[in-house]
mmCIF file of C-alpha atoms in Angstrom:
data_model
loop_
_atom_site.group_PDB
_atom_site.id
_atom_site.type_symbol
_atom_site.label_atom_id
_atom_site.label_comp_id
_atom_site.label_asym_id
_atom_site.label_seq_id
_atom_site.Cartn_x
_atom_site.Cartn_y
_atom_site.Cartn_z
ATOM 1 C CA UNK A 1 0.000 0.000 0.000
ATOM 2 C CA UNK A 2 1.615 3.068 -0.979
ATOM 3 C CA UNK A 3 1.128 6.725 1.350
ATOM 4 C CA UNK A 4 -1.894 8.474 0.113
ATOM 5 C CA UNK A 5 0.402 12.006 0.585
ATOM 6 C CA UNK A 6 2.681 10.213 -1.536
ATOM 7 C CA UNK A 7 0.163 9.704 -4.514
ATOM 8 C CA UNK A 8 -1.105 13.057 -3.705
ATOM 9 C CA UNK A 9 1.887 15.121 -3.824
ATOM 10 C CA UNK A 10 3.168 13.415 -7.019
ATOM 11 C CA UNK A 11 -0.256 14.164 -8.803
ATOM 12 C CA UNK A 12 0.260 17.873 -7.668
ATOM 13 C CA UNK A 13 3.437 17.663 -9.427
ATOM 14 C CA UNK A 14 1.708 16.787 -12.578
ATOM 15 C CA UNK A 15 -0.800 19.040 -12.663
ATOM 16 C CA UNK A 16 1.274 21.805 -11.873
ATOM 17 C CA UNK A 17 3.790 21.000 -14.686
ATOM 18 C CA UNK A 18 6.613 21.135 -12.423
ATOM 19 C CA UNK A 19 8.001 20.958 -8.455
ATOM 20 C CA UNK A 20 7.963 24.681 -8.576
ATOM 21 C CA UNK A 21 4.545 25.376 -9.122
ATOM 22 C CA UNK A 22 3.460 22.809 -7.130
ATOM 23 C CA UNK A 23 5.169 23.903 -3.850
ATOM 24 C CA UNK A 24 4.213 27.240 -4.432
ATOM 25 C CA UNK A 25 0.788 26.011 -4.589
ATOM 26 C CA UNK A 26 0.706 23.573 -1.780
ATOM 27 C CA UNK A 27 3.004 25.996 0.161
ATOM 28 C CA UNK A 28 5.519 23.229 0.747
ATOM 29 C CA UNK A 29 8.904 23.385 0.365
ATOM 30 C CA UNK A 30 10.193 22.475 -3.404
ATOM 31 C CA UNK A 31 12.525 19.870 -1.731
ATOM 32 C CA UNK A 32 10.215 18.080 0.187
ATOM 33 C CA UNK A 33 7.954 17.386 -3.221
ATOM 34 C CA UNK A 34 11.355 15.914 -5.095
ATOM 35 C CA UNK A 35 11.742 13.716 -1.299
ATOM 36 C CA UNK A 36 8.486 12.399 -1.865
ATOM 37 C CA UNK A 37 8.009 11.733 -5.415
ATOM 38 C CA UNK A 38 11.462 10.051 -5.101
ATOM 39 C CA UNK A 39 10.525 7.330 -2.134
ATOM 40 C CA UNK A 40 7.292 6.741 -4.382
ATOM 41 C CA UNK A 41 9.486 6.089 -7.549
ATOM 42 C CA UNK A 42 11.817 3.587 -4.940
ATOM 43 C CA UNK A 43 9.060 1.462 -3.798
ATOM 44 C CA UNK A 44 7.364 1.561 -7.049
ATOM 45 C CA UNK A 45 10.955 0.657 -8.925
ATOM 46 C CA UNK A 46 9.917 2.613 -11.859
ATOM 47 C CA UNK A 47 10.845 6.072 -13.207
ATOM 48 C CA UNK A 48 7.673 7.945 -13.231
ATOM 49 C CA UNK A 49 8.881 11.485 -14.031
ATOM 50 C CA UNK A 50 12.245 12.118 -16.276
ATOM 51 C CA UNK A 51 13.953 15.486 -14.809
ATOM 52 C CA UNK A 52 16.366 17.987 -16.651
ATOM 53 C CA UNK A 53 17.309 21.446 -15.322
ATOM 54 C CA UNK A 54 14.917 22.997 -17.704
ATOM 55 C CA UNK A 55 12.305 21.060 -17.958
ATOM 56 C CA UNK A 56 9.919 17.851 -16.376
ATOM 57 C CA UNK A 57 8.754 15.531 -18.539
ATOM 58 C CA UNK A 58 5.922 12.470 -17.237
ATOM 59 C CA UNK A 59 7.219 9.242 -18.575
ATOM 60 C CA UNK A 60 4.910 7.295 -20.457
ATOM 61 C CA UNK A 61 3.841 4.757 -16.944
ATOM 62 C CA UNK A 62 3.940 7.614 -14.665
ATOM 63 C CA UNK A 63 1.106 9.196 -16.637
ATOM 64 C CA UNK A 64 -0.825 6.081 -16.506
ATOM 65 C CA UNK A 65 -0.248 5.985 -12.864
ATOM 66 C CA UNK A 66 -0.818 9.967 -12.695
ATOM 67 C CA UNK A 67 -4.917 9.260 -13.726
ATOM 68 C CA UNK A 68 -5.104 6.299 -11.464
ATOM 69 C CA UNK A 69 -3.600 8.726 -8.848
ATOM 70 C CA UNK A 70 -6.428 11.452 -9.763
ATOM 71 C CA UNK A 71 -9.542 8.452 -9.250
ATOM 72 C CA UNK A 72 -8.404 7.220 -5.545
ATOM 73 C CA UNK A 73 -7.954 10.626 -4.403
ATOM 74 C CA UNK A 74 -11.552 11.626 -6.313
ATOM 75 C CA UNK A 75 -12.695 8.405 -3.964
ATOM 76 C CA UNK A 76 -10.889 10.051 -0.987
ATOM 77 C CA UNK A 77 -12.429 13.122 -1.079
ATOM 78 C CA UNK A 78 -16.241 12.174 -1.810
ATOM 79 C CA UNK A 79 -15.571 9.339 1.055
ATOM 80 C CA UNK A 80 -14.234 12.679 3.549
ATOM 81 C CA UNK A 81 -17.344 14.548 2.110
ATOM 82 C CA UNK A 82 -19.678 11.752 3.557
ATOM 83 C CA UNK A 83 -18.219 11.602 7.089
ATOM 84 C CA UNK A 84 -18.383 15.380 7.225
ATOM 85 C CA UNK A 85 -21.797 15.259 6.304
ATOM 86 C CA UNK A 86 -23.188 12.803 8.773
ATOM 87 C CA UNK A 87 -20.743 15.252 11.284
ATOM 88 C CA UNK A 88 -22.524 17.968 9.941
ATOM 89 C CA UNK A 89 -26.026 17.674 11.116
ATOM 90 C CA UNK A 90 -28.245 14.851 13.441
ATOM 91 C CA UNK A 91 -28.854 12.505 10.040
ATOM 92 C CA UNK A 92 -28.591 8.865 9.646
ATOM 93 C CA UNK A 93 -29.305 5.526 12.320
ATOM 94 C CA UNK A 94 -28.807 5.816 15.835
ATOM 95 C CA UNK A 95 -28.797 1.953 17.586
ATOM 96 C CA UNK A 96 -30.482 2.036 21.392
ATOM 97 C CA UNK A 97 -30.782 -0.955 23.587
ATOM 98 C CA UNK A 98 -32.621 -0.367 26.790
ATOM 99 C CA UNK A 99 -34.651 -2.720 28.873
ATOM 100 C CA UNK A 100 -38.198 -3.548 28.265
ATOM 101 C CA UNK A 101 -39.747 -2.311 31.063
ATOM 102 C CA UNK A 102 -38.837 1.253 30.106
ATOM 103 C CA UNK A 103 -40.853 0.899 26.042
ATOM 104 C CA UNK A 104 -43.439 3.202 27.611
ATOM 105 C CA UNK A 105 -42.099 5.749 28.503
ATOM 106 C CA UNK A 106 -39.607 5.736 25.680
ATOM 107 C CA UNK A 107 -43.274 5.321 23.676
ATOM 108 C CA UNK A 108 -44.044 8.502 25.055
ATOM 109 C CA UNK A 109 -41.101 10.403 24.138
ATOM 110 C CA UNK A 110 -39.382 9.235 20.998
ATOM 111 C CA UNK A 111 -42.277 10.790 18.362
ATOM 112 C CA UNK A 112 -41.038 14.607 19.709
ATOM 113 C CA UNK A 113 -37.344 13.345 19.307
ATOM 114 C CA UNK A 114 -38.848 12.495 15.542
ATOM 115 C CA UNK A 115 -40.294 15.701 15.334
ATOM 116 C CA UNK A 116 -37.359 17.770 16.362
ATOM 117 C CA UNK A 117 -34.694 15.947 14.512
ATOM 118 C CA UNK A 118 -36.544 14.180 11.247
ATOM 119 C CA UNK A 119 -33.357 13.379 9.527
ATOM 120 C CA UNK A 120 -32.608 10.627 12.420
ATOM 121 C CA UNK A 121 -33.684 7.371 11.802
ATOM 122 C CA UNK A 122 -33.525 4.899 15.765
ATOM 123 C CA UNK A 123 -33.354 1.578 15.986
ATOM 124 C CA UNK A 124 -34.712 0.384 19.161
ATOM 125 C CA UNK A 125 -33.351 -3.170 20.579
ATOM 126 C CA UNK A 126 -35.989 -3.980 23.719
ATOM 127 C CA UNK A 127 -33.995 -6.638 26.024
ATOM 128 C CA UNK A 128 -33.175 -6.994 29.620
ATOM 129 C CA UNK A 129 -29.983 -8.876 29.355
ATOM 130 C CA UNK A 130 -27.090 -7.593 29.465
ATOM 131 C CA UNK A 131 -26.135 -5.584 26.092
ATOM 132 C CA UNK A 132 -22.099 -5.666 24.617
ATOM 133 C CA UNK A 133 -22.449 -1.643 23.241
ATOM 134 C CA UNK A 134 -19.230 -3.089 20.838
ATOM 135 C CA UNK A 135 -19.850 -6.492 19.741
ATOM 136 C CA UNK A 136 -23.698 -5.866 19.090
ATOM 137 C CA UNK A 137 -23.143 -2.414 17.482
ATOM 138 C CA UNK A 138 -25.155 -0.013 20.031
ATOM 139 C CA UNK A 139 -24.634 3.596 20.059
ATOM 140 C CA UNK A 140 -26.382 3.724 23.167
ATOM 141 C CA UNK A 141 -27.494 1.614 25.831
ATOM 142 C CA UNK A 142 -30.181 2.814 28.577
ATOM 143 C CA UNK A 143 -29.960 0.699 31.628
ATOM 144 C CA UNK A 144 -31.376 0.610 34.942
ATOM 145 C CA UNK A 145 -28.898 -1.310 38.118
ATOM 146 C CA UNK A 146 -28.356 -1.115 41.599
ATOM 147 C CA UNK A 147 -24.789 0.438 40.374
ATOM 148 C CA UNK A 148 -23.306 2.643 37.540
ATOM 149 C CA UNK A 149 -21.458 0.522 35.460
ATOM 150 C CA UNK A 150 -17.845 0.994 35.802
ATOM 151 C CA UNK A 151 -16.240 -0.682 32.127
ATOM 152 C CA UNK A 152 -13.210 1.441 31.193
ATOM 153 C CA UNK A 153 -14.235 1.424 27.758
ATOM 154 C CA UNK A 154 -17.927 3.228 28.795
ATOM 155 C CA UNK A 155 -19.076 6.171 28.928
ATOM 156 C CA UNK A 156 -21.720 6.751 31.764
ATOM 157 C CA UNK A 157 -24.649 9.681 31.761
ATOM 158 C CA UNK A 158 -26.726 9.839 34.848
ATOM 159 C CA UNK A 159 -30.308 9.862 34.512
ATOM 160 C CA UNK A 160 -31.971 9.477 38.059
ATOM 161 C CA UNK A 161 -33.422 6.984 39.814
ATOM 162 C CA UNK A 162 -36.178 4.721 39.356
ATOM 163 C CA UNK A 163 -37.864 1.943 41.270
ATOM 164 C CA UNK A 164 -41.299 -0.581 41.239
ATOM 165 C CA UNK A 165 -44.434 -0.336 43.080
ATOM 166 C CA UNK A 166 -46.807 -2.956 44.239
ATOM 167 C CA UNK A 167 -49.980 -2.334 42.346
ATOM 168 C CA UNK A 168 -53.727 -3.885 41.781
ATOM 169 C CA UNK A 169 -56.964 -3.490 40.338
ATOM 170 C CA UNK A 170 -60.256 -1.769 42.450
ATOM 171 C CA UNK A 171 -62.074 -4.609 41.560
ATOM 172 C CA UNK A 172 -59.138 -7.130 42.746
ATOM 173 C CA UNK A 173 -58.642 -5.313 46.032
ATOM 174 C CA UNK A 174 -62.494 -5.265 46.357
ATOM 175 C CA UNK A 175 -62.412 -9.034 45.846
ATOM 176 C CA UNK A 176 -59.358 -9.909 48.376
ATOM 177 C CA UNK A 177 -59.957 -7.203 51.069
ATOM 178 C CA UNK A 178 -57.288 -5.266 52.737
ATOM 179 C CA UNK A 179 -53.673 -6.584 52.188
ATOM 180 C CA UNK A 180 -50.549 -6.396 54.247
ATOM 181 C CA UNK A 181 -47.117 -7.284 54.208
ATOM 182 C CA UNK A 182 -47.452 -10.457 56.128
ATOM 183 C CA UNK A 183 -50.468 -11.477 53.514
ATOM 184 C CA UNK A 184 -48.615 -10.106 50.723
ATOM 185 C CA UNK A 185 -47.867 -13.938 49.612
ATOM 186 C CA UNK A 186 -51.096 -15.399 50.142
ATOM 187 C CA UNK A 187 -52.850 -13.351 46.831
ATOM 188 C CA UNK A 188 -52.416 -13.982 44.001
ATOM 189 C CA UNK A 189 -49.461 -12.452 42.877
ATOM 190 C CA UNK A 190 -47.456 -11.687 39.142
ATOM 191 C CA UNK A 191 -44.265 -11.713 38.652
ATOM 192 C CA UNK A 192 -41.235 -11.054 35.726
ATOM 193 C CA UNK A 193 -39.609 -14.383 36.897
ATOM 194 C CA UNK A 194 -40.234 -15.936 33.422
ATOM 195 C CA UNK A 195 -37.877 -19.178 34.204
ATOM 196 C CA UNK A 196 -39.164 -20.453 38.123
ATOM 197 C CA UNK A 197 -42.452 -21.042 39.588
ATOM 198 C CA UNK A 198 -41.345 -19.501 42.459
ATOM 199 C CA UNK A 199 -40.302 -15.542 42.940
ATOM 200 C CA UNK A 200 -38.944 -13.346 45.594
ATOM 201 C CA UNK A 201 -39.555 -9.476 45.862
ATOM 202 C CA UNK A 202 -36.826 -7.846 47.861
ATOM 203 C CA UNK A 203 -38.896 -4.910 48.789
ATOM 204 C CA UNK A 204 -37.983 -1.968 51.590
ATOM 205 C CA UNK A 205 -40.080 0.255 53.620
ATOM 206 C CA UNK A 206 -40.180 3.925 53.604
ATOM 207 C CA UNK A 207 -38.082 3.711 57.404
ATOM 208 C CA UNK A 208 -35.615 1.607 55.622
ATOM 209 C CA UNK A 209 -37.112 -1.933 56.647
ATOM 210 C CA UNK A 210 -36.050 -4.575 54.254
ATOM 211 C CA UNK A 211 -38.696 -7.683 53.907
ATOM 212 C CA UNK A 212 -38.347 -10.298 50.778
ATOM 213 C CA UNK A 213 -41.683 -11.516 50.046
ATOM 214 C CA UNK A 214 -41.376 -15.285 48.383
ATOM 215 C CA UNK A 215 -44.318 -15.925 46.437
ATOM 216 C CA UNK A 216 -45.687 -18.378 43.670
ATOM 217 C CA UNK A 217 -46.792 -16.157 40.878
ATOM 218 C CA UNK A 218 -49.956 -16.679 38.506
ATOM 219 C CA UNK A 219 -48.512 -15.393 35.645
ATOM 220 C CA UNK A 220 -44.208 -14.613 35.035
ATOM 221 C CA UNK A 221 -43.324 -12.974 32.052
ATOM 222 C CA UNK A 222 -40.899 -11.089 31.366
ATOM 223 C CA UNK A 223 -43.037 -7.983 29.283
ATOM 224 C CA UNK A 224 -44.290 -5.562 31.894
ATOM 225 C CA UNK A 225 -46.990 -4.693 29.130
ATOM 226 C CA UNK A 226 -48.288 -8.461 29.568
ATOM 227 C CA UNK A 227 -47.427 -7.905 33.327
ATOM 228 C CA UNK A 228 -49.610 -4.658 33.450
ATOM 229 C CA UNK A 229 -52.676 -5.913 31.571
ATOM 230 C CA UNK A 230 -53.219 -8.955 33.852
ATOM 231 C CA UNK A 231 -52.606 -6.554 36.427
ATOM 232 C CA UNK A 232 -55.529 -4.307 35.259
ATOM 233 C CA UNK A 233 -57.896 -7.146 34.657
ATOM 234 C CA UNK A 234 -57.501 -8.505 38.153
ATOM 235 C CA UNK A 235 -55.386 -11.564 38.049
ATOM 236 C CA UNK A 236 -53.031 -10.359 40.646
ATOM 237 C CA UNK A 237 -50.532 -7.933 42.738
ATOM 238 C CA UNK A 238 -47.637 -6.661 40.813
ATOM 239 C CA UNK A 239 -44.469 -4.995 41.418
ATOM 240 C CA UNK A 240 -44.519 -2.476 38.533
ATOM 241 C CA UNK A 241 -42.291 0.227 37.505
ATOM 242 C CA UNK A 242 -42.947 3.304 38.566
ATOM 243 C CA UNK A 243 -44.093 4.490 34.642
ATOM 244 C CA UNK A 244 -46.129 2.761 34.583
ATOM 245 C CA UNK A 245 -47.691 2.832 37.985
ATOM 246 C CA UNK A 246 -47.923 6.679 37.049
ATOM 247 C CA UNK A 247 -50.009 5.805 34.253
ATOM 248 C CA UNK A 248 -52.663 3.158 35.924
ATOM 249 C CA UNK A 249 -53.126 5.378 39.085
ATOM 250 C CA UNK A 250 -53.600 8.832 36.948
ATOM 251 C CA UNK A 251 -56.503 6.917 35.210
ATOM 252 C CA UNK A 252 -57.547 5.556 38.427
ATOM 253 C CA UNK A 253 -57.413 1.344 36.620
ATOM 254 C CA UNK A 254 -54.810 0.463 39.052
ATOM 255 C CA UNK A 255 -54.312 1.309 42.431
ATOM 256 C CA UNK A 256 -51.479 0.927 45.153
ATOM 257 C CA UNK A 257 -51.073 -1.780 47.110
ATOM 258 C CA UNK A 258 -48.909 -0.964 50.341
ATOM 259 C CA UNK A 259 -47.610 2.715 49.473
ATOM 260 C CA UNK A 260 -45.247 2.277 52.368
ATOM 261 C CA UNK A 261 -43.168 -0.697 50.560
ATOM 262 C CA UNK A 262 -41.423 -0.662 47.399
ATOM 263 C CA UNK A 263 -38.399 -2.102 45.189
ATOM 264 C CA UNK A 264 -35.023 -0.391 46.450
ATOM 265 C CA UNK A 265 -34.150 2.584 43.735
ATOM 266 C CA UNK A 266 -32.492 1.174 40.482
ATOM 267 C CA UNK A 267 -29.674 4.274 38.961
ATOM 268 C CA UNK A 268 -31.000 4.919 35.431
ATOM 269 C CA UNK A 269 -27.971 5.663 32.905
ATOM 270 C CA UNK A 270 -26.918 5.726 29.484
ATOM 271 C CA UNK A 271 -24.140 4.040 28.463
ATOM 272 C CA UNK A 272 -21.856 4.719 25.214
ATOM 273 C CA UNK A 273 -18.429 4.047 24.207
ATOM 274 C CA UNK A 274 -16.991 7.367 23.507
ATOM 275 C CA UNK A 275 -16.887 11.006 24.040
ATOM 276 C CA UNK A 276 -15.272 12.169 21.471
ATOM 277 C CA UNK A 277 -15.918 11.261 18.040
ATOM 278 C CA UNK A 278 -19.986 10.824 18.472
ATOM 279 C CA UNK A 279 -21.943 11.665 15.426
ATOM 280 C CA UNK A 280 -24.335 14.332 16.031
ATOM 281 C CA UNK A 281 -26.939 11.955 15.353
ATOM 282 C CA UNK A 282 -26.133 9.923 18.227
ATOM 283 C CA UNK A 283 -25.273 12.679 20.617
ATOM 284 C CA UNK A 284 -28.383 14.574 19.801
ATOM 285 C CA UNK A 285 -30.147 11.387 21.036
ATOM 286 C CA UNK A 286 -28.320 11.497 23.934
ATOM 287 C CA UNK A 287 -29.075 14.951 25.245
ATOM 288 C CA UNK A 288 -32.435 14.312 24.086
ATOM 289 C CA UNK A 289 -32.568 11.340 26.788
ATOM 290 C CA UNK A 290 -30.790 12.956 29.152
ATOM 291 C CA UNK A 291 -33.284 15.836 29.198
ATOM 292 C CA UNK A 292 -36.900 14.004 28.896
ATOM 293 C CA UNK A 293 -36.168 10.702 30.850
ATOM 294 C CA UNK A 294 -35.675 13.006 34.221
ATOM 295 C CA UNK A 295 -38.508 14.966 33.830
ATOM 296 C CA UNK A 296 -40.812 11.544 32.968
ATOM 297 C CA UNK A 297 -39.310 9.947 35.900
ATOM 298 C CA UNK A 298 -39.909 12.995 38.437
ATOM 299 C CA UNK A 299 -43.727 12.610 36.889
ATOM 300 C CA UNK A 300 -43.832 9.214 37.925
ATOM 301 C CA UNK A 301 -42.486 9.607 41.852
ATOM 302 C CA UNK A 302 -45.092 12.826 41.945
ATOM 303 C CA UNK A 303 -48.297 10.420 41.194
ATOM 304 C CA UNK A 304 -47.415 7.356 43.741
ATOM 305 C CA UNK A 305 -50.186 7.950 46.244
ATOM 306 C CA UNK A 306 -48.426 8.463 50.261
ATOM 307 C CA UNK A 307 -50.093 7.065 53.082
ATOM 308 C CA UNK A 308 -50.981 10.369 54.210
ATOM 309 C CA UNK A 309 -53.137 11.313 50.388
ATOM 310 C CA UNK A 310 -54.348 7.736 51.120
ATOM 311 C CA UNK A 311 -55.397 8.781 54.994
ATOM 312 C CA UNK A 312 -57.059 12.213 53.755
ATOM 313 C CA UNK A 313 -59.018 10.222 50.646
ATOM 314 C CA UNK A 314 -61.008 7.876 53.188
#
């Protein structure tokens, strides 16, 4: 592989008729241009230009080699063009992974991301395991742990914090009565253990209390959207994320179940691989994330019913 200045600087040669005019043009010094036209004409073991101290002359091959010269640095330049395009402006695809839990809310946000920045086209990959941002191609990962991930190679944005709620239909709680902690396993209960018939909710009280709740689940599935419709027809308790707690007690089709107890807080974060070097497509998602997830998130703590609002209601 020869050096692309190489190629370039003996092309300027020829098309300047001459090492003169081509360091004036370049701005280079005139013996630099005969240094590197000569290394070229040493690896390539052929005479490409025939010198005098009047004139230059292009040999017959080093004219044919001149116009192949002229087409890879053509391809160069249109393949520099396209890099400083996508640089340019938010265009092109933008990978995300997050976990599935967190589809509605990103339901809820993504069409004004669409709206502000048309030209971006997202590809959203919906999993809870655990996402490799390099081997799987992933601009961006959105994750929700007990800890910030600490991978040298990552790049970590703080969102906030998020956590589940126990949560039931009227018409369920109507049916079972009043629940407490110590009959918490006794209803029927659902659960995102997908793999054992038997769960355990590590749940803590608002004094710091910690109780884990083992329980045989009706239903385990991994999709809080399946998790939230049995939920709302009355098949059993569930520990729901907080999103979508918001959105079941606004409408008044779910309601708490022990306001006092809850999942421990889970950091939400995005993850990416690099500062430097983002496209704008990618880091216009993430500021666009890093803005609206907060604000949804401070929604969702701001509609969880406290046993005082629960204590004024009756």
């Amino acid at each position: 592989m020869q050096d692309l200045n190489d190629l370039a600087l003996f092309a300027a040669v020829v098309k300047h008729k001459g090492f003169s005019a081509a360091a004036r043009s370049l701005n280079i010094p005139k013996s630099k241009l005969s240094k590197h036209v000569a290394r070229l004409e040493q690896q390539l073991d052929v005479r490409l230009l025939e010198r005098s101290t009047r004139k230059l002359r292009v040999t017959e091959i080093g004219q044919a080699f001149y116009e192949r010269c002229e087409t890879v640095l053509a391809g160069v330049e249109a393949a520099q063009a396209v890099v400083e395009a996508a640089r340019s402006a938010p265009a092109g695809i933008v990978r995300l992974a997050c976990p599935i839990g967190f589809t509605p809310m990103l339901a809820g946000i993504l069409p004004v991301f669409h709206r502000r920045y048309p030209a971006v086209r997202i590809l959203v990959h919906t999993t809870n395991r655990r996402i490799d941002l390099v081997e799987e191609r992933i601009d961006i990962a959105l994750r929700a742990r007990d800890q910030l991930d600490t991978e040298n190679h990552l790049i970590v944005r703080k969102l906030g914090e998020a956590r589940r709620f126990l949560a039931a239909s009227p018409a369920f709680i109507a049916h079972h009565g009043e629940i407490t902690i110590d009959t918490l396993a006794k209803v029927p209960t659902l659960s995102m253990n997908d793999i054992h018939a038997t769960d355990a909710w590590q749940l803590v009280d608002k004094d710091g209390i910690e109780r884990e709740i083992v329980h045989n689940p009706v239903i385990g599935c991994g999709d809080f959207g399946i998790l939230e419709r049995a939920t709302i027809e009355g098949v059993g308790v569930a520990l729901l994320p907080d999103h979508l707690c918001e959105r079941g007690f606004r409408s008044g089709i779910l309601v708490p179940v022990l306001p006092d107890w809850s999942s421990r807080d889970s950091i939400v974060h995005l993850a990416f691989t690099s500062r430097h070097g983002i496209l704008p497509a990618v880091r216009a998602l993430i500021d666009f994330l890093a803005e609206s997830l907060p604000a949804a998130m401070s929604r969702c703590r701001e509609i969880v019913p406290q046993p005082a609002m629960l204590d004024a209601a009756e």
